[in-house]
Amino acid sequence: MPDAAVPRDDEGSRAAVVRDAAEEASALSHPAVEPDSTAAYGDHPDQVIDFYAPRGPATSTPAPLVVVLHGGAWRAPHDRRHVTPFAGFLARRGFAVANVEYRRGGAAPAQGGPASAAGRWPDTFDDVAAALDALLRLAREALPLADLRRAVAVGHSAGGHLALWAAARHLLPADAPWYTERPAPLRGVVALAPVADLGLAGKLDVCSGAAIQLLGGPDRFEERRPYADPALLLPTGIATTLVQGRDDIVVPQAVAESYADAAAKAGEVVGLTLLEGVGHFPLIDPAADACAVVAEEIAQLAW
């Protein structure tokens, strides 16, 4: 998974790395939860959405739709499978869930080799836009109990970036292929430890330069930021909450704070929930208390 950004090699930093590794191991220890159905939104094998019907006693009434965009630094080794326990957790909480896959960069690195490149330009953005455009049609067939008027996009890490970006397509430059005239049909966005400000993420070397790689490298980074950086696409007019662990060493708290500050300067209030003693991975770990907090944040926007 994404590399931790540790500022210096001292006792505190080593403890943070150990804690982060334990949290990651816990989040990835759960068996994959198979979806109720899968639908394609394109021809590529990665252009698919897994659907989970709501579980629990209230399954006879319409349920909000949670659109999950997974993280993993936009890199190929990290696909949607690692968030299927999170998707299953949300379904047990009574939500209808759509777990979106999209094309990512590179291939699994050889043992001991460098990390694969992050993202594909423009394919990663093509896919997220196409998935969101097809989502309501596909969900109507796959999830008859989903209330499509109460859709909330939820993304973790790199997926948090994509969720924020998807909610801002109506603010893209008019020549962007993903531009829409109207805001996305979303009740809200809950971004979990998101790579919400690509400019700051690049300066901090988040996930070993993933933000810069996503836009095609340093030579294209500033040119493409207006088309890809959520911190430059504000105000969205869509209710947005960021959830961030204060002990996150993968995507530091400063990145979420920078996005919230940019929103405020644009005249938009963005919620920022900071969790004490929480790192990067408990936000998607059904065994962690932080995951229950995330479900409550989603419910506040959806219900």
PDB file of N, CA and C in Angstrom, residues 103 120-130 133 165-166 168-182 214-215 224-229 233:
ATOM      1  N   ARG A 103      -9.037   2.351 -13.907  1.00  0.00           N
ATOM      2  CA  ARG A 103      -7.666   2.042 -14.335  1.00  0.00           C
ATOM      3  C   ARG A 103      -6.653   2.838 -13.520  1.00  0.00           C
ATOM      4  N   ARG A 120      -3.040   6.818 -14.577  1.00  0.00           N
ATOM      5  CA  ARG A 120      -2.846   6.944 -16.019  1.00  0.00           C
ATOM      6  C   ARG A 120      -3.533   8.235 -16.449  1.00  0.00           C
ATOM      7  N   TRP A 121      -2.861   8.985 -17.233  1.00  0.00           N
ATOM      8  CA  TRP A 121      -3.472  10.192 -17.794  1.00  0.00           C
ATOM      9  C   TRP A 121      -3.742   9.955 -19.279  1.00  0.00           C
ATOM     10  N   PRO A 122      -5.008  10.125 -19.695  1.00  0.00           N
ATOM     11  CA  PRO A 122      -6.178  10.579 -18.921  1.00  0.00           C
ATOM     12  C   PRO A 122      -7.069   9.455 -18.425  1.00  0.00           C
ATOM     13  N   ASP A 123      -6.619   8.197 -18.547  1.00  0.00           N
ATOM     14  CA  ASP A 123      -7.503   7.044 -18.360  1.00  0.00           C
ATOM     15  C   ASP A 123      -8.163   7.001 -16.978  1.00  0.00           C
ATOM     16  N   THR A 124      -7.400   7.281 -15.941  1.00  0.00           N
ATOM     17  CA  THR A 124      -7.967   7.224 -14.592  1.00  0.00           C
ATOM     18  C   THR A 124      -9.141   8.182 -14.473  1.00  0.00           C
ATOM     19  N   PHE A 125      -8.995   9.376 -15.007  1.00  0.00           N
ATOM     20  CA  PHE A 125     -10.070  10.372 -14.941  1.00  0.00           C
ATOM     21  C   PHE A 125     -11.208  10.010 -15.894  1.00  0.00           C
ATOM     22  N   ASP A 126     -10.866   9.471 -17.054  1.00  0.00           N
ATOM     23  CA  ASP A 126     -11.904   8.986 -17.967  1.00  0.00           C
ATOM     24  C   ASP A 126     -12.817   7.996 -17.259  1.00  0.00           C
ATOM     25  N   ASP A 127     -12.197   7.080 -16.522  1.00  0.00           N
ATOM     26  CA  ASP A 127     -12.961   6.009 -15.894  1.00  0.00           C
ATOM     27  C   ASP A 127     -13.865   6.515 -14.782  1.00  0.00           C
ATOM     28  N   VAL A 128     -13.336   7.370 -13.927  1.00  0.00           N
ATOM     29  CA  VAL A 128     -14.160   7.876 -12.830  1.00  0.00           C
ATOM     30  C   VAL A 128     -15.329   8.678 -13.374  1.00  0.00           C
ATOM     31  N   ALA A 129     -15.083   9.495 -14.389  1.00  0.00           N
ATOM     32  CA  ALA A 129     -16.171  10.251 -14.996  1.00  0.00           C
ATOM     33  C   ALA A 129     -17.202   9.314 -15.624  1.00  0.00           C
ATOM     34  N   ALA A 130     -16.743   8.311 -16.360  1.00  0.00           N
ATOM     35  CA  ALA A 130     -17.667   7.380 -17.012  1.00  0.00           C
ATOM     36  C   ALA A 130     -18.449   6.568 -15.987  1.00  0.00           C
ATOM     37  N   ASP A 133     -21.109   8.749 -14.518  1.00  0.00           N
ATOM     38  CA  ASP A 133     -22.157   9.023 -15.501  1.00  0.00           C
ATOM     39  C   ASP A 133     -23.078   7.820 -15.696  1.00  0.00           C
ATOM     40  N   TRP A 165     -12.883  15.222  -6.772  1.00  0.00           N
ATOM     41  CA  TRP A 165     -12.806  15.626  -8.172  1.00  0.00           C
ATOM     42  C   TRP A 165     -14.120  15.353  -8.896  1.00  0.00           C
ATOM     43  N   ALA A 166     -14.702  14.192  -8.656  1.00  0.00           N
ATOM     44  CA  ALA A 166     -15.956  13.837  -9.329  1.00  0.00           C
ATOM     45  C   ALA A 166     -17.074  14.808  -8.976  1.00  0.00           C
ATOM     46  N   ALA A 168     -16.694  17.906  -8.553  1.00  0.00           N
ATOM     47  CA  ALA A 168     -16.324  19.241  -9.018  1.00  0.00           C
ATOM     48  C   ALA A 168     -16.210  19.335 -10.536  1.00  0.00           C
ATOM     49  N   ARG A 169     -16.739  18.368 -11.247  1.00  0.00           N
ATOM     50  CA  ARG A 169     -16.558  18.364 -12.701  1.00  0.00           C
ATOM     51  C   ARG A 169     -17.231  19.568 -13.376  1.00  0.00           C
ATOM     52  N   HIS A 170     -18.260  20.113 -12.763  1.00  0.00           N
ATOM     53  CA  HIS A 170     -18.919  21.290 -13.333  1.00  0.00           C
ATOM     54  C   HIS A 170     -18.074  22.552 -13.191  1.00  0.00           C
ATOM     55  N   LEU A 171     -16.966  22.443 -12.462  1.00  0.00           N
ATOM     56  CA  LEU A 171     -16.045  23.573 -12.298  1.00  0.00           C
ATOM     57  C   LEU A 171     -14.772  23.418 -13.128  1.00  0.00           C
ATOM     58  N   LEU A 172     -14.669  22.326 -13.849  1.00  0.00           N
ATOM     59  CA  LEU A 172     -13.499  22.108 -14.692  1.00  0.00           C
ATOM     60  C   LEU A 172     -13.452  23.136 -15.822  1.00  0.00           C
ATOM     61  N   PRO A 173     -12.256  23.386 -16.370  1.00  0.00           N
ATOM     62  CA  PRO A 173     -12.187  24.225 -17.569  1.00  0.00           C
ATOM     63  C   PRO A 173     -13.104  23.676 -18.658  1.00  0.00           C
ATOM     64  N   ALA A 174     -13.708  24.566 -19.423  1.00  0.00           N
ATOM     65  CA  ALA A 174     -14.717  24.154 -20.404  1.00  0.00           C
ATOM     66  C   ALA A 174     -14.162  23.210 -21.463  1.00  0.00           C
ATOM     67  N   ASP A 175     -12.836  23.223 -21.674  1.00  0.00           N
ATOM     68  CA  ASP A 175     -12.260  22.326 -22.677  1.00  0.00           C
ATOM     69  C   ASP A 175     -11.917  20.954 -22.109  1.00  0.00           C
ATOM     70  N   ALA A 176     -12.195  20.728 -20.833  1.00  0.00           N
ATOM     71  CA  ALA A 176     -11.914  19.424 -20.233  1.00  0.00           C
ATOM     72  C   ALA A 176     -12.905  18.388 -20.757  1.00  0.00           C
ATOM     73  N   PRO A 177     -12.442  17.208 -21.129  1.00  0.00           N
ATOM     74  CA  PRO A 177     -13.372  16.192 -21.641  1.00  0.00           C
ATOM     75  C   PRO A 177     -14.349  15.695 -20.591  1.00  0.00           C
ATOM     76  N   TRP A 178     -14.066  15.958 -19.316  1.00  0.00           N
ATOM     77  CA  TRP A 178     -14.927  15.476 -18.225  1.00  0.00           C
ATOM     78  C   TRP A 178     -15.875  16.553 -17.696  1.00  0.00           C
ATOM     79  N   TYR A 179     -15.839  17.717 -18.318  1.00  0.00           N
ATOM     80  CA  TYR A 179     -16.668  18.841 -17.849  1.00  0.00           C
ATOM     81  C   TYR A 179     -18.156  18.503 -17.983  1.00  0.00           C
ATOM     82  N   THR A 180     -18.935  18.879 -16.963  1.00  0.00           N
ATOM     83  CA  THR A 180     -20.388  18.765 -17.011  1.00  0.00           C
ATOM     84  C   THR A 180     -20.996  20.133 -16.715  1.00  0.00           C
ATOM     85  N   GLU A 181     -22.118  20.388 -17.311  1.00  0.00           N
ATOM     86  CA  GLU A 181     -22.768  21.681 -17.089  1.00  0.00           C
ATOM     87  C   GLU A 181     -23.403  21.768 -15.711  1.00  0.00           C
ATOM     88  N   ARG A 182     -23.806  20.631 -15.171  1.00  0.00           N
ATOM     89  CA  ARG A 182     -24.482  20.616 -13.880  1.00  0.00           C
ATOM     90  C   ARG A 182     -23.642  19.863 -12.854  1.00  0.00           C
ATOM     91  N   LEU A 214       0.628  11.024 -11.155  1.00  0.00           N
ATOM     92  CA  LEU A 214      -0.760  10.963 -11.627  1.00  0.00           C
ATOM     93  C   LEU A 214      -0.990  11.899 -12.799  1.00  0.00           C
ATOM     94  N   LEU A 215      -0.345  13.053 -12.779  1.00  0.00           N
ATOM     95  CA  LEU A 215      -0.546  14.045 -13.832  1.00  0.00           C
ATOM     96  C   LEU A 215       0.497  13.956 -14.939  1.00  0.00           C
ATOM     97  N   ARG A 224      -1.523  20.506 -15.906  1.00  0.00           N
ATOM     98  CA  ARG A 224      -2.701  19.660 -15.756  1.00  0.00           C
ATOM     99  C   ARG A 224      -3.435  19.844 -14.426  1.00  0.00           C
ATOM    100  N   ARG A 225      -2.826  20.522 -13.485  1.00  0.00           N
ATOM    101  CA  ARG A 225      -3.484  20.704 -12.182  1.00  0.00           C
ATOM    102  C   ARG A 225      -4.877  21.320 -12.286  1.00  0.00           C
ATOM    103  N   PRO A 226      -5.117  22.325 -13.124  1.00  0.00           N
ATOM    104  CA  PRO A 226      -6.468  22.893 -13.193  1.00  0.00           C
ATOM    105  C   PRO A 226      -7.539  21.891 -13.617  1.00  0.00           C
ATOM    106  N   TYR A 227      -7.123  20.796 -14.230  1.00  0.00           N
ATOM    107  CA  TYR A 227      -8.051  19.766 -14.684  1.00  0.00           C
ATOM    108  C   TYR A 227      -8.198  18.624 -13.678  1.00  0.00           C
ATOM    109  N   ALA A 228      -7.396  18.639 -12.621  1.00  0.00           N
ATOM    110  CA  ALA A 228      -7.311  17.445 -11.782  1.00  0.00           C
ATOM    111  C   ALA A 228      -7.252  17.694 -10.285  1.00  0.00           C
ATOM    112  N   ASP A 229      -6.943  18.910  -9.868  1.00  0.00           N
ATOM    113  CA  ASP A 229      -6.692  19.169  -8.444  1.00  0.00           C
ATOM    114  C   ASP A 229      -7.949  19.702  -7.770  1.00  0.00           C
ATOM    115  N   LEU A 233     -10.706  23.477  -7.582  1.00  0.00           N
ATOM    116  CA  LEU A 233     -12.055  23.351  -8.142  1.00  0.00           C
ATOM    117  C   LEU A 233     -13.087  23.578  -7.033  1.00  0.00           C
TER     118      LEU A 233
END
